[in-house]
PDB file of C-alpha atoms in Angstrom:
ATOM      1  CA  MET A   1       9.328  15.041  11.691  1.00 53.00           C
ATOM      2  CA  ASN A   2       9.440  17.152   8.347  1.00 67.00           C
ATOM      3  CA  LYS A   3       6.383  18.765   6.814  1.00 78.00           C
ATOM      4  CA  ILE A   4       4.912  17.496   3.736  1.00 84.00           C
ATOM      5  CA  ARG A   5       2.268  19.007   1.755  1.00 83.00           C
ATOM      6  CA  SER A   6      -1.205  17.540   1.169  1.00 83.00           C
ATOM      7  CA  GLY A   7      -0.775  16.636  -2.283  1.00 86.00           C
ATOM      8  CA  GLN A   8       2.579  14.851  -1.349  1.00 88.00           C
ATOM      9  CA  LEU A   9       0.832  12.868   1.424  1.00 89.00           C
ATOM     10  CA  PHE A  10      -1.914  11.721  -1.067  1.00 91.00           C
ATOM     11  CA  ALA A  11       0.455  10.586  -3.616  1.00 92.00           C
ATOM     12  CA  ILE A  12       2.394   8.372  -0.748  1.00 93.00           C
ATOM     13  CA  LEU A  13      -0.793   6.961   0.518  1.00 93.00           C
ATOM     14  CA  PHE A  14      -2.273   6.180  -2.713  1.00 94.00           C
ATOM     15  CA  LEU A  15       0.977   4.435  -4.124  1.00 93.00           C
ATOM     16  CA  ILE A  16       1.419   2.428  -0.890  1.00 94.00           C
ATOM     17  CA  ARG A  17      -2.194   1.048  -1.532  1.00 92.00           C
ATOM     18  CA  SER A  18      -1.695   0.551  -5.286  1.00 91.00           C
ATOM     19  CA  PHE A  19       1.217  -1.531  -4.499  1.00 92.00           C
ATOM     20  CA  SER A  20      -0.821  -4.115  -2.468  1.00 89.00           C
ATOM     21  CA  LEU A  21      -3.374  -3.968  -5.349  1.00 87.00           C
ATOM     22  CA  LEU A  22      -0.572  -4.664  -7.837  1.00 87.00           C
ATOM     23  CA  CYS A  23       0.564  -7.542  -5.899  1.00 87.00           C
ATOM     24  CA  THR A  24      -2.755  -9.221  -5.095  1.00 85.00           C
ATOM     25  CA  ASP A  25      -3.343 -12.662  -6.092  1.00 82.00           C
ATOM     26  CA  ILE A  26      -7.061 -12.690  -5.620  1.00 83.00           C
ATOM     27  CA  PRO A  27      -8.740 -13.211  -8.984  1.00 83.00           C
ATOM     28  CA  PHE A  28     -10.907 -10.807 -10.819  1.00 85.00           C
ATOM     29  CA  SER A  29     -14.494 -11.596 -10.108  1.00 83.00           C
ATOM     30  CA  ALA A  30     -17.719 -10.035  -8.735  1.00 83.00           C
ATOM     31  CA  ARG A  31     -16.787 -11.343  -5.275  1.00 85.00           C
ATOM     32  CA  GLN A  32     -13.551  -9.601  -5.364  1.00 86.00           C
ATOM     33  CA  LEU A  33     -15.097  -6.362  -6.604  1.00 88.00           C
ATOM     34  CA  GLY A  34     -17.932  -6.436  -4.038  1.00 88.00           C
ATOM     35  CA  GLY A  35     -15.320  -7.027  -1.317  1.00 90.00           C
ATOM     36  CA  ALA A  36     -13.282  -4.081  -2.637  1.00 91.00           C
ATOM     37  CA  LEU A  37     -16.456  -1.972  -2.414  1.00 93.00           C
ATOM     38  CA  LEU A  38     -17.361  -3.174   1.425  1.00 94.00           C
ATOM     39  CA  SER A  39     -13.603  -2.837   2.366  1.00 93.00           C
ATOM     40  CA  ALA A  40     -13.548   0.656   1.255  1.00 93.00           C
ATOM     41  CA  VAL A  41     -16.769   1.482   3.384  1.00 93.00           C
ATOM     42  CA  LEU A  42     -14.946  -0.236   6.299  1.00 93.00           C
ATOM     43  CA  GLN A  43     -11.851   2.004   5.723  1.00 93.00           C
ATOM     44  CA  GLY A  44     -13.855   5.070   5.428  1.00 91.00           C
ATOM     45  CA  LEU A  45     -15.458   4.464   8.710  1.00 91.00           C
ATOM     46  CA  VAL A  46     -12.265   3.745  10.471  1.00 89.00           C
ATOM     47  CA  LEU A  47     -10.890   6.885   9.337  1.00 87.00           C
ATOM     48  CA  ILE A  48     -13.705   8.921  10.817  1.00 84.00           C
ATOM     49  CA  PRO A  49     -12.283   8.958  14.487  1.00 79.00           C
ATOM     50  CA  LEU A  50      -8.867   9.138  13.261  1.00 75.00           C
ATOM     51  CA  LEU A  51      -9.404  12.444  11.255  1.00 74.00           C
ATOM     52  CA  ARG A  52     -11.473  13.961  13.968  1.00 72.00           C
ATOM     53  CA  THR A  53      -8.834  13.707  16.732  1.00 63.00           C
ATOM     54  CA  ARG A  54      -5.191  15.117  16.949  1.00 58.00           C
ATOM     55  CA  VAL A  55      -2.496  14.031  19.280  1.00 50.00           C
ATOM     56  CA  PRO A  56       0.456  16.498  19.631  1.00 48.00           C
ATOM     57  CA  ALA A  57       2.921  13.812  20.240  1.00 58.00           C
ATOM     58  CA  PRO A  58       2.860   9.888  20.477  1.00 64.00           C
ATOM     59  CA  SER A  59       2.870   7.995  23.669  1.00 77.00           C
ATOM     60  CA  ALA A  60       5.595   5.542  24.036  1.00 83.00           C
ATOM     61  CA  PRO A  61       3.373   2.528  23.917  1.00 85.00           C
ATOM     62  CA  ALA A  62       1.525   3.885  20.909  1.00 84.00           C
ATOM     63  CA  THR A  63       5.053   4.744  19.102  1.00 87.00           C
ATOM     64  CA  GLY A  64       5.989   1.169  20.017  1.00 91.00           C
ATOM     65  CA  LEU A  65       2.944  -0.427  18.431  1.00 91.00           C
ATOM     66  CA  PHE A  66       3.253   1.671  15.317  1.00 92.00           C
ATOM     67  CA  GLY A  67       6.864   1.024  14.952  1.00 93.00           C
ATOM     68  CA  LEU A  68       6.166  -2.828  15.115  1.00 94.00           C
ATOM     69  CA  PHE A  69       3.636  -2.538  12.435  1.00 95.00           C
ATOM     70  CA  PHE A  70       5.940  -0.478  10.174  1.00 95.00           C
ATOM     71  CA  LEU A  71       8.610  -3.138  10.565  1.00 94.00           C
ATOM     72  CA  ALA A  72       6.028  -6.019   9.854  1.00 94.00           C
ATOM     73  CA  TRP A  73       4.504  -4.298   7.061  1.00 94.00           C
ATOM     74  CA  GLY A  74       7.704  -3.452   5.582  1.00 92.00           C
ATOM     75  CA  GLY A  75       8.595  -7.196   5.676  1.00 91.00           C
ATOM     76  CA  HIS A  76       5.194  -7.956   4.289  1.00 92.00           C
ATOM     77  CA  CYS A  77       5.785  -5.687   1.191  1.00 91.00           C
ATOM     78  CA  PHE A  78       9.306  -7.148   0.926  1.00 88.00           C
ATOM     79  CA  LEU A  79       7.855 -10.648   0.587  1.00 88.00           C
ATOM     80  CA  GLN A  80       5.180  -9.314  -1.812  1.00 88.00           C
ATOM     81  CA  LEU A  81       7.890  -7.752  -4.191  1.00 85.00           C
ATOM     82  CA  TRP A  82      10.081 -10.852  -3.900  1.00 80.00           C
ATOM     83  CA  GLY A  83       7.058 -12.979  -4.678  1.00 81.00           C
ATOM     84  CA  VAL A  84       5.941 -11.168  -7.640  1.00 82.00           C
ATOM     85  CA  ALA A  85       9.667 -11.180  -8.920  1.00 75.00           C
ATOM     86  CA  ALA A  86       9.896 -14.744  -8.607  1.00 72.00           C
ATOM     87  CA  GLY A  87       6.464 -15.212 -10.399  1.00 69.00           C
ATOM     88  CA  VAL A  88       6.688 -12.753 -13.068  1.00 68.00           C
ATOM     89  CA  THR A  89       9.649 -12.573 -15.897  1.00 60.00           C
ATOM     90  CA  PHE A  90      11.685  -9.957 -14.336  1.00 61.00           C
ATOM     91  CA  PRO A  91      15.164  -8.827 -15.936  1.00 58.00           C
ATOM     92  CA  VAL A  92      17.014 -10.019 -13.004  1.00 60.00           C
ATOM     93  CA  HIS A  93      18.938 -13.195 -13.081  1.00 62.00           C
ATOM     94  CA  ASN A  94      19.389 -13.488  -9.259  1.00 65.00           C
ATOM     95  CA  LYS A  95      16.150 -12.537  -7.583  1.00 60.00           C
ATOM     96  CA  LEU A  96      17.595 -12.645  -4.143  1.00 66.00           C
ATOM     97  CA  PHE A  97      20.435 -10.352  -4.990  1.00 73.00           C
ATOM     98  CA  GLY A  98      18.009  -8.013  -6.764  1.00 69.00           C
ATOM     99  CA  ALA A  99      15.797  -7.922  -3.674  1.00 66.00           C
ATOM    100  CA  LEU A 100      18.790  -6.948  -1.431  1.00 74.00           C
ATOM    101  CA  LEU A 101      19.982  -4.482  -3.951  1.00 80.00           C
ATOM    102  CA  LEU A 102      16.504  -2.827  -3.989  1.00 77.00           C
ATOM    103  CA  THR A 103      16.311  -2.724   0.062  1.00 78.00           C
ATOM    104  CA  ALA A 104      19.895  -0.922  -0.399  1.00 86.00           C
ATOM    105  CA  VAL A 105      18.051   1.458  -2.796  1.00 88.00           C
ATOM    106  CA  CYS A 106      15.246   1.936  -0.281  1.00 89.00           C
ATOM    107  CA  LEU A 107      17.734   2.627   2.785  1.00 89.00           C
ATOM    108  CA  TYR A 108      19.444   5.285   0.559  1.00 90.00           C
ATOM    109  CA  GLY A 109      16.253   6.920  -0.226  1.00 89.00           C
ATOM    110  CA  VAL A 110      15.279   7.061   3.608  1.00 91.00           C
ATOM    111  CA  MET A 111      18.627   8.772   4.155  1.00 89.00           C
ATOM    112  CA  LEU A 112      17.631  11.511   1.853  1.00 88.00           C
ATOM    113  CA  GLY A 113      14.614  12.259   3.978  1.00 87.00           C
ATOM    114  CA  ILE A 114      10.571  12.159   3.998  1.00 88.00           C
ATOM    115  CA  ARG A 115      10.649  15.206   1.587  1.00 88.00           C
ATOM    116  CA  ALA A 116      12.772  13.435  -0.927  1.00 89.00           C
ATOM    117  CA  LEU A 117      10.344  10.288  -0.757  1.00 90.00           C
ATOM    118  CA  ALA A 118       7.488  12.671  -1.017  1.00 89.00           C
ATOM    119  CA  ARG A 119       8.672  14.331  -4.193  1.00 91.00           C
ATOM    120  CA  SER A 120       9.545  10.956  -5.818  1.00 91.00           C
ATOM    121  CA  ALA A 121       6.055   9.905  -4.927  1.00 91.00           C
ATOM    122  CA  THR A 122       4.499  12.986  -6.595  1.00 92.00           C
ATOM    123  CA  LEU A 123       6.495  12.351  -9.679  1.00 91.00           C
ATOM    124  CA  LEU A 124       5.457   8.601  -9.799  1.00 91.00           C
ATOM    125  CA  LEU A 125       1.810   9.487 -10.119  1.00 90.00           C
ATOM    126  CA  PRO A 126       1.866  10.491 -13.734  1.00 89.00           C
ATOM    127  CA  LEU A 127       3.545   7.232 -14.676  1.00 87.00           C
ATOM    128  CA  PHE A 128       0.965   5.370 -12.886  1.00 87.00           C
ATOM    129  CA  GLY A 129      -1.814   7.394 -14.894  1.00 86.00           C
ATOM    130  CA  VAL A 130       0.314   6.414 -18.114  1.00 84.00           C
ATOM    131  CA  ALA A 131       0.245   2.671 -17.169  1.00 84.00           C
ATOM    132  CA  LEU A 132      -3.534   2.888 -16.803  1.00 84.00           C
ATOM    133  CA  ALA A 133      -3.970   4.485 -19.848  1.00 84.00           C
ATOM    134  CA  VAL A 134      -1.934   1.850 -21.705  1.00 82.00           C
ATOM    135  CA  LEU A 135      -3.878  -0.801 -19.907  1.00 83.00           C
ATOM    136  CA  ILE A 136      -7.152   0.531 -20.982  1.00 83.00           C
ATOM    137  CA  LEU A 137      -6.024   1.273 -24.543  1.00 81.00           C
ATOM    138  CA  GLY A 138      -5.092  -2.554 -24.830  1.00 79.00           C
ATOM    139  CA  ALA A 139      -7.896  -3.846 -22.878  1.00 78.00           C
ATOM    140  CA  TRP A 140     -11.113  -2.499 -24.219  1.00 78.00           C
ATOM    141  CA  ARG A 141     -10.898  -4.307 -27.617  1.00 78.00           C
ATOM    142  CA  LYS A 142     -10.472  -7.526 -26.067  1.00 79.00           C
ATOM    143  CA  ALA A 143     -13.211  -7.302 -23.426  1.00 78.00           C
ATOM    144  CA  GLU A 144     -16.024  -9.656 -23.666  1.00 80.00           C
ATOM    145  CA  PRO A 145     -19.155  -8.112 -21.756  1.00 77.00           C
ATOM    146  CA  GLU A 146     -20.657 -11.584 -20.827  1.00 76.00           C
ATOM    147  CA  ASN A 147     -17.635 -12.293 -18.535  1.00 75.00           C
ATOM    148  CA  LEU A 148     -18.716  -9.667 -16.310  1.00 75.00           C
ATOM    149  CA  TYR A 149     -21.855 -11.910 -15.268  1.00 71.00           C
ATOM    150  CA  ALA A 150     -19.886 -14.877 -14.545  1.00 64.00           C
ATOM    151  CA  ALA A 151     -20.718 -16.506 -11.076  1.00 57.00           C
ATOM    152  CA  ALA A 152     -18.212 -16.091  -8.418  1.00 61.00           C
ATOM    153  CA  ALA A 153     -18.313 -18.415  -5.346  1.00 62.00           C
ATOM    154  CA  GLY A 154     -17.495 -17.399  -1.976  1.00 69.00           C
ATOM    155  CA  SER A 155     -18.837 -14.575   0.286  1.00 78.00           C
ATOM    156  CA  PRO A 156     -17.994 -10.596  -0.425  1.00 83.00           C
ATOM    157  CA  PHE A 157     -17.752 -10.221   3.270  1.00 88.00           C
ATOM    158  CA  ALA A 158     -14.709 -12.619   3.396  1.00 88.00           C
ATOM    159  CA  ALA A 159     -13.230 -10.739   0.409  1.00 88.00           C
ATOM    160  CA  ALA A 160     -13.675  -7.608   2.162  1.00 91.00           C
ATOM    161  CA  TRP A 161     -11.841  -8.633   5.340  1.00 92.00           C
ATOM    162  CA  GLN A 162      -9.222 -10.112   3.163  1.00 90.00           C
ATOM    163  CA  ASP A 163      -8.891  -6.754   1.231  1.00 91.00           C
ATOM    164  CA  PHE A 164      -9.050  -4.831   4.436  1.00 93.00           C
ATOM    165  CA  CYS A 165      -5.877  -6.927   5.857  1.00 92.00           C
ATOM    166  CA  GLU A 166      -4.088  -5.746   2.848  1.00 91.00           C
ATOM    167  CA  CYS A 167      -4.709  -1.870   3.836  1.00 92.00           C
ATOM    168  CA  GLY A 168      -1.289  -1.007   5.195  1.00 91.00           C
ATOM    169  CA  TRP A 169      -1.649   2.584   3.944  1.00 93.00           C
ATOM    170  CA  LEU A 170      -4.079   3.193   7.022  1.00 92.00           C
ATOM    171  CA  PRO A 171      -1.514   3.155   9.692  1.00 92.00           C
ATOM    172  CA  CYS A 172       0.932   5.122   7.573  1.00 92.00           C
ATOM    173  CA  ALA A 173      -1.917   7.841   7.456  1.00 89.00           C
ATOM    174  CA  ALA A 174      -2.632   7.549  10.971  1.00 85.00           C
ATOM    175  CA  TYR A 175       1.118   8.509  11.743  1.00 86.00           C
ATOM    176  CA  LEU A 176       1.458  11.004   9.440  1.00 83.00           C
ATOM    177  CA  CYS A 177      -1.734  12.815  10.341  1.00 78.00           C
ATOM    178  CA  ARG A 178      -1.589  12.401  14.037  1.00 64.00           C
ATOM    179  CA  PHE A 179       1.995  13.324  14.686  1.00 59.00           C
ATOM    180  CA  THR A 180       2.758  16.139  12.084  1.00 62.00           C
ATOM    181  CA  PRO A 181       1.700  19.771  12.330  1.00 60.00           C
ATOM    182  CA  PHE A 182      -1.019  19.477   9.652  1.00 65.00           C
ATOM    183  CA  HIS A 183      -4.321  17.599   9.288  1.00 63.00           C
ATOM    184  CA  PRO A 184      -5.218  17.195   5.581  1.00 77.00           C
ATOM    185  CA  ARG A 185      -8.611  15.153   5.385  1.00 79.00           C
ATOM    186  CA  ARG A 186      -9.088  15.819   1.749  1.00 83.00           C
ATOM    187  CA  ALA A 187      -5.647  14.089   1.059  1.00 87.00           C
ATOM    188  CA  VAL A 188      -6.520  10.881   3.174  1.00 90.00           C
ATOM    189  CA  TYR A 189     -10.190  10.514   1.923  1.00 90.00           C
ATOM    190  CA  GLY A 190      -8.823  11.397  -1.754  1.00 90.00           C
ATOM    191  CA  ALA A 191      -6.514   8.538  -1.621  1.00 91.00           C
ATOM    192  CA  LEU A 192      -9.352   6.018  -0.461  1.00 93.00           C
ATOM    193  CA  LEU A 193     -11.440   7.345  -3.267  1.00 93.00           C
ATOM    194  CA  ALA A 194      -8.711   7.265  -5.982  1.00 92.00           C
ATOM    195  CA  GLN A 195      -7.629   3.740  -4.900  1.00 91.00           C
ATOM    196  CA  LEU A 196     -11.034   2.513  -5.039  1.00 92.00           C
ATOM    197  CA  GLY A 197     -11.709   4.094  -8.249  1.00 92.00           C
ATOM    198  CA  SER A 198      -8.575   2.644  -9.836  1.00 90.00           C
ATOM    199  CA  ALA A 199      -9.586  -0.847  -8.207  1.00 90.00           C
ATOM    200  CA  VAL A 200     -12.874  -0.918  -9.456  1.00 90.00           C
ATOM    201  CA  LEU A 201     -11.603   0.026 -13.151  1.00 89.00           C
ATOM    202  CA  VAL A 202      -8.707  -2.634 -13.208  1.00 89.00           C
ATOM    203  CA  SER A 203     -11.358  -5.303 -11.537  1.00 88.00           C
ATOM    204  CA  LEU A 204     -13.815  -4.628 -14.425  1.00 88.00           C
ATOM    205  CA  LEU A 205     -11.244  -4.773 -17.126  1.00 87.00           C
ATOM    206  CA  GLY A 206      -9.724  -8.031 -15.638  1.00 86.00           C
ATOM    207  CA  MET A 207     -13.210  -9.427 -15.310  1.00 86.00           C
ATOM    208  CA  ALA A 208     -14.176  -8.553 -19.044  1.00 85.00           C
ATOM    209  CA  VAL A 209     -10.899  -9.493 -20.512  1.00 84.00           C
ATOM    210  CA  LEU A 210      -9.777 -12.572 -18.497  1.00 82.00           C
ATOM    211  CA  GLY A 211     -12.967 -14.282 -17.742  1.00 77.00           C
ATOM    212  CA  ARG A 212     -12.383 -17.817 -16.249  1.00 75.00           C
ATOM    213  CA  VAL A 213      -8.879 -17.444 -17.227  1.00 75.00           C
ATOM    214  CA  GLY A 214      -8.268 -14.989 -14.518  1.00 71.00           C
ATOM    215  CA  SER A 215      -8.933 -17.710 -11.721  1.00 71.00           C
ATOM    216  CA  LEU A 216      -5.874 -19.521 -12.889  1.00 75.00           C
ATOM    217  CA  ALA A 217      -3.515 -16.386 -12.673  1.00 75.00           C
ATOM    218  CA  GLU A 218      -1.015 -16.119  -9.928  1.00 79.00           C
ATOM    219  CA  TYR A 219      -0.953 -12.452 -10.414  1.00 84.00           C
ATOM    220  CA  PRO A 220      -3.983 -11.078 -12.055  1.00 85.00           C
ATOM    221  CA  PHE A 221      -2.729  -7.608 -12.812  1.00 86.00           C
ATOM    222  CA  PHE A 222       0.245  -8.856 -14.588  1.00 83.00           C
ATOM    223  CA  THR A 223      -1.668 -11.505 -16.604  1.00 83.00           C
ATOM    224  CA  LEU A 224      -4.228  -8.600 -17.564  1.00 84.00           C
ATOM    225  CA  GLY A 225      -1.158  -6.635 -18.601  1.00 80.00           C
ATOM    226  CA  ALA A 226       0.050  -9.544 -20.780  1.00 79.00           C
ATOM    227  CA  PHE A 227      -3.359 -10.012 -22.508  1.00 78.00           C
ATOM    228  CA  SER A 228      -3.911  -6.208 -23.113  1.00 75.00           C
ATOM    229  CA  GLN A 229      -1.041  -5.277 -25.553  1.00 72.00           C
ATOM    230  CA  PRO A 230      -2.051  -2.042 -27.273  1.00 69.00           C
ATOM    231  CA  PHE A 231       1.000  -1.902 -29.641  1.00 65.00           C
ATOM    232  CA  ALA A 232       1.632  -4.056 -32.656  1.00 59.00           C
ATOM    233  CA  THR A 233       5.333  -3.846 -32.522  1.00 56.00           C
ATOM    234  CA  GLN A 234       6.221  -3.409 -28.716  1.00 59.00           C
ATOM    235  CA  ARG A 235       4.784  -5.132 -25.702  1.00 66.00           C
ATOM    236  CA  ALA A 236       3.776  -3.041 -22.930  1.00 67.00           C
ATOM    237  CA  ASP A 237       4.815  -5.488 -19.964  1.00 71.00           C
ATOM    238  CA  ALA A 238       8.030  -3.356 -19.649  1.00 73.00           C
ATOM    239  CA  VAL A 239       5.754  -0.335 -18.435  1.00 77.00           C
ATOM    240  CA  TYR A 240       4.106  -2.533 -15.660  1.00 81.00           C
ATOM    241  CA  VAL A 241       7.523  -4.020 -14.437  1.00 80.00           C
ATOM    242  CA  VAL A 242       8.974  -0.464 -14.116  1.00 82.00           C
ATOM    243  CA  LEU A 243       5.989   0.813 -12.405  1.00 85.00           C
ATOM    244  CA  PHE A 244       5.709  -1.927  -9.848  1.00 86.00           C
ATOM    245  CA  THR A 245       9.296  -1.735  -9.236  1.00 85.00           C
ATOM    246  CA  LEU A 246       9.138   1.986  -8.638  1.00 89.00           C
ATOM    247  CA  ILE A 247       5.982   1.784  -6.406  1.00 91.00           C
ATOM    248  CA  GLY A 248       7.450  -1.105  -4.251  1.00 90.00           C
ATOM    249  CA  THR A 249      10.725   0.781  -3.663  1.00 90.00           C
ATOM    250  CA  ILE A 250       8.751   4.060  -2.478  1.00 92.00           C
ATOM    251  CA  THR A 251       6.361   1.573  -0.444  1.00 93.00           C
ATOM    252  CA  ILE A 252       9.155  -0.035   1.425  1.00 93.00           C
ATOM    253  CA  ALA A 253      11.157   2.984   1.693  1.00 93.00           C
ATOM    254  CA  MET A 254       8.303   4.712   3.827  1.00 94.00           C
ATOM    255  CA  GLN A 255       7.890   1.750   5.892  1.00 94.00           C
ATOM    256  CA  LEU A 256      11.628   1.992   6.669  1.00 94.00           C
ATOM    257  CA  TYR A 257      11.573   5.509   7.275  1.00 94.00           C
ATOM    258  CA  LEU A 258       8.340   5.583   9.690  1.00 94.00           C
ATOM    259  CA  ALA A 259       9.773   2.647  11.517  1.00 94.00           C
ATOM    260  CA  GLY A 260      13.135   4.284  11.858  1.00 93.00           C
ATOM    261  CA  SER A 261      11.230   7.336  13.094  1.00 91.00           C
ATOM    262  CA  CYS A 262       9.445   5.216  15.832  1.00 92.00           C
ATOM    263  CA  ILE A 263      12.773   3.807  17.001  1.00 93.00           C
ATOM    264  CA  ALA A 264      14.271   7.338  17.109  1.00 91.00           C
ATOM    265  CA  GLY A 265      11.411   8.580  19.326  1.00 89.00           C
ATOM    266  CA  LEU A 266      11.625   5.624  21.617  1.00 90.00           C
ATOM    267  CA  PHE A 267      15.600   5.641  21.772  1.00 91.00           C
ATOM    268  CA  PRO A 268      16.795   9.189  21.273  1.00 89.00           C
ATOM    269  CA  ARG A 269      20.248   8.469  21.839  1.00 89.00           C
ATOM    270  CA  PHE A 270      20.446   5.630  19.405  1.00 89.00           C
ATOM    271  CA  PRO A 271      22.689   6.725  16.619  1.00 89.00           C
ATOM    272  CA  TYR A 272      21.362   4.457  13.715  1.00 90.00           C
ATOM    273  CA  PRO A 273      17.540   4.068  13.931  1.00 91.00           C
ATOM    274  CA  PHE A 274      17.254   3.760  10.172  1.00 92.00           C
ATOM    275  CA  TYR A 275      19.645   0.953   9.819  1.00 91.00           C
ATOM    276  CA  ALA A 276      18.008  -0.794  12.776  1.00 92.00           C
ATOM    277  CA  ALA A 277      14.676  -0.579  10.860  1.00 92.00           C
ATOM    278  CA  ALA A 278      16.330  -1.911   7.623  1.00 90.00           C
ATOM    279  CA  ALA A 279      17.744  -4.831   9.670  1.00 90.00           C
ATOM    280  CA  GLY A 280      14.285  -5.376  11.417  1.00 91.00           C
ATOM    281  CA  THR A 281      12.298  -5.261   8.224  1.00 91.00           C
ATOM    282  CA  LEU A 282      14.645  -8.091   6.782  1.00 88.00           C
ATOM    283  CA  LEU A 283      14.227 -10.085   9.946  1.00 90.00           C
ATOM    284  CA  ALA A 284      10.555  -9.691   9.904  1.00 90.00           C
ATOM    285  CA  ALA A 285      10.444 -10.770   6.360  1.00 88.00           C
ATOM    286  CA  TRP A 286      12.406 -13.890   6.938  1.00 86.00           C
ATOM    287  CA  GLY A 287      10.208 -14.595  10.214  1.00 88.00           C
ATOM    288  CA  MET A 288       6.937 -14.169   8.204  1.00 88.00           C
ATOM    289  CA  HIS A 289       8.240 -16.244   5.223  1.00 82.00           C
ATOM    290  CA  SER A 290       9.127 -19.041   7.638  1.00 84.00           C
ATOM    291  CA  ALA A 291       5.951 -19.018   9.394  1.00 81.00           C
ATOM    292  CA  GLY A 292       3.830 -18.621   6.445  1.00 77.00           C
ATOM    293  CA  LEU A 293       2.349 -15.199   7.730  1.00 78.00           C
ATOM    294  CA  LEU A 294       2.211 -13.289   4.240  1.00 78.00           C
ATOM    295  CA  HIS A 295      -1.498 -13.272   4.271  1.00 78.00           C
ATOM    296  CA  SER A 296      -2.937 -13.323   7.917  1.00 80.00           C
ATOM    297  CA  TRP A 297      -6.100 -11.870   9.665  1.00 85.00           C
ATOM    298  CA  LEU A 298      -3.802 -10.404  12.218  1.00 87.00           C
ATOM    299  CA  TYR A 299      -2.826  -7.650  10.055  1.00 91.00           C
ATOM    300  CA  GLY A 300      -6.371  -6.491   9.943  1.00 90.00           C
ATOM    301  CA  VAL A 301      -7.023  -6.524  13.637  1.00 92.00           C
ATOM    302  CA  TRP A 302      -3.735  -4.516  14.118  1.00 91.00           C
ATOM    303  CA  ILE A 303      -4.982  -1.968  11.594  1.00 92.00           C
ATOM    304  CA  LEU A 304      -8.183  -1.786  13.502  1.00 91.00           C
ATOM    305  CA  LEU A 305      -6.285  -1.339  16.765  1.00 89.00           C
ATOM    306  CA  LEU A 306      -4.011   1.533  15.490  1.00 88.00           C
ATOM    307  CA  CYS A 307      -6.448   3.267  13.237  1.00 86.00           C
ATOM    308  CA  GLY A 308      -9.644   2.778  14.870  1.00 82.00           C
ATOM    309  CA  VAL A 309      -9.482   1.734  18.516  1.00 84.00           C
ATOM    310  CA  LEU A 310      -6.635   4.349  19.614  1.00 82.00           C
ATOM    311  CA  PRO A 311      -8.062   7.163  17.930  1.00 79.00           C
ATOM    312  CA  LEU A 312     -11.544   6.592  19.233  1.00 78.00           C
ATOM    313  CA  VAL A 313     -10.045   6.200  22.715  1.00 78.00           C
ATOM    314  CA  GLN A 314      -8.503   9.534  22.293  1.00 73.00           C
ATOM    315  CA  LEU A 315     -11.508  11.208  20.886  1.00 70.00           C
ATOM    316  CA  LEU A 316     -13.512  10.004  23.850  1.00 73.00           C
ATOM    317  CA  LYS A 317     -11.004  11.390  26.366  1.00 71.00           C
ATOM    318  CA  LYS A 318     -10.790  14.845  24.572  1.00 65.00           C
ATOM    319  CA  GLY A 319     -14.366  15.075  24.639  1.00 58.00           C
ATOM    320  CA  ALA A 320     -14.630  14.795  20.795  1.00 48.00           C
ATOM    321  CA  PRO A 321     -12.593  17.828  19.893  1.00 46.00           C
ATOM    322  CA  ARG A 322     -12.692  19.107  16.188  1.00 49.00           C
ATOM    323  CA  ALA A 323      -9.282  19.071  14.637  1.00 47.00           C
ATOM    324  CA  PRO A 324      -8.338  22.272  12.427  1.00 44.00           C
ATOM    325  CA  SER A 325      -9.972  21.526   8.862  1.00 42.00           C
ATOM    326  CA  CYS A 326      -8.318  21.952   5.590  1.00 39.00           C
ATOM    327  CA  LEU A 327     -11.772  21.581   3.523  1.00 34.00           C
TER     328      LEU A 327
END
């Protein structure tokens, strides 16, 4: 696998997680915010054994488990993008054609290699910062502080588990950190803290601006973007649409690349691993859509197995060796 710098890994992981946050259908509330904080703590605990062990080469069973997850998560992201495109006004008349065209673009990016994807993710980070700045500029004037104290039903622990099940970036971090020649702890933990900070910021803005209206929104982030318009003559929705499309492209392309890499590792003589990964991702998306598995607790269990159990077993077998630190 090609080497990528720590900053590029940070950008990849942060954008993959941000895509799930942009697609969420969980209303902004104190329960959702508490769940995000608890989920971040759980993610940090899961990362401890992962970042203390280093395996020079994956075993065949581990490669198979990772490959299946990347196929499933690629299909999951595909369905999320398709659902948002159908629920939000996108400039595409045929949503299915647009989704298939986007898949072709993702496959083209995969064929360019992980370094090209990493550079694209790095270039996309400033756009994310611009979008957040536009969001804050338009939202702060319409914020109502009393909305922050509105009661929210439900347990924050259930919200935390629901949020953790959307953390598909963790297996990506596990695969890239364990099976590449470097071990960037700061990049992984930096991505965790950055996504937590952006989630808290957007949640507080959403609670203060939307109030009880947020519970009726199908996709709260885009509803918040529609409410917070900082310009008098030009709507800012196009910024969020472009941002969402680009982040979705990078996210799906990374899943295709990692799934294709796993297929190539399991079947070295197979000539078309990335095309097989694209076909498997579309098949997984169709299967999950038919079975209604877009949101499932199985993802959380799978993530814990790949990022918590397997690294912990390796750590115990190796006698808790310390990996080379980049701090």
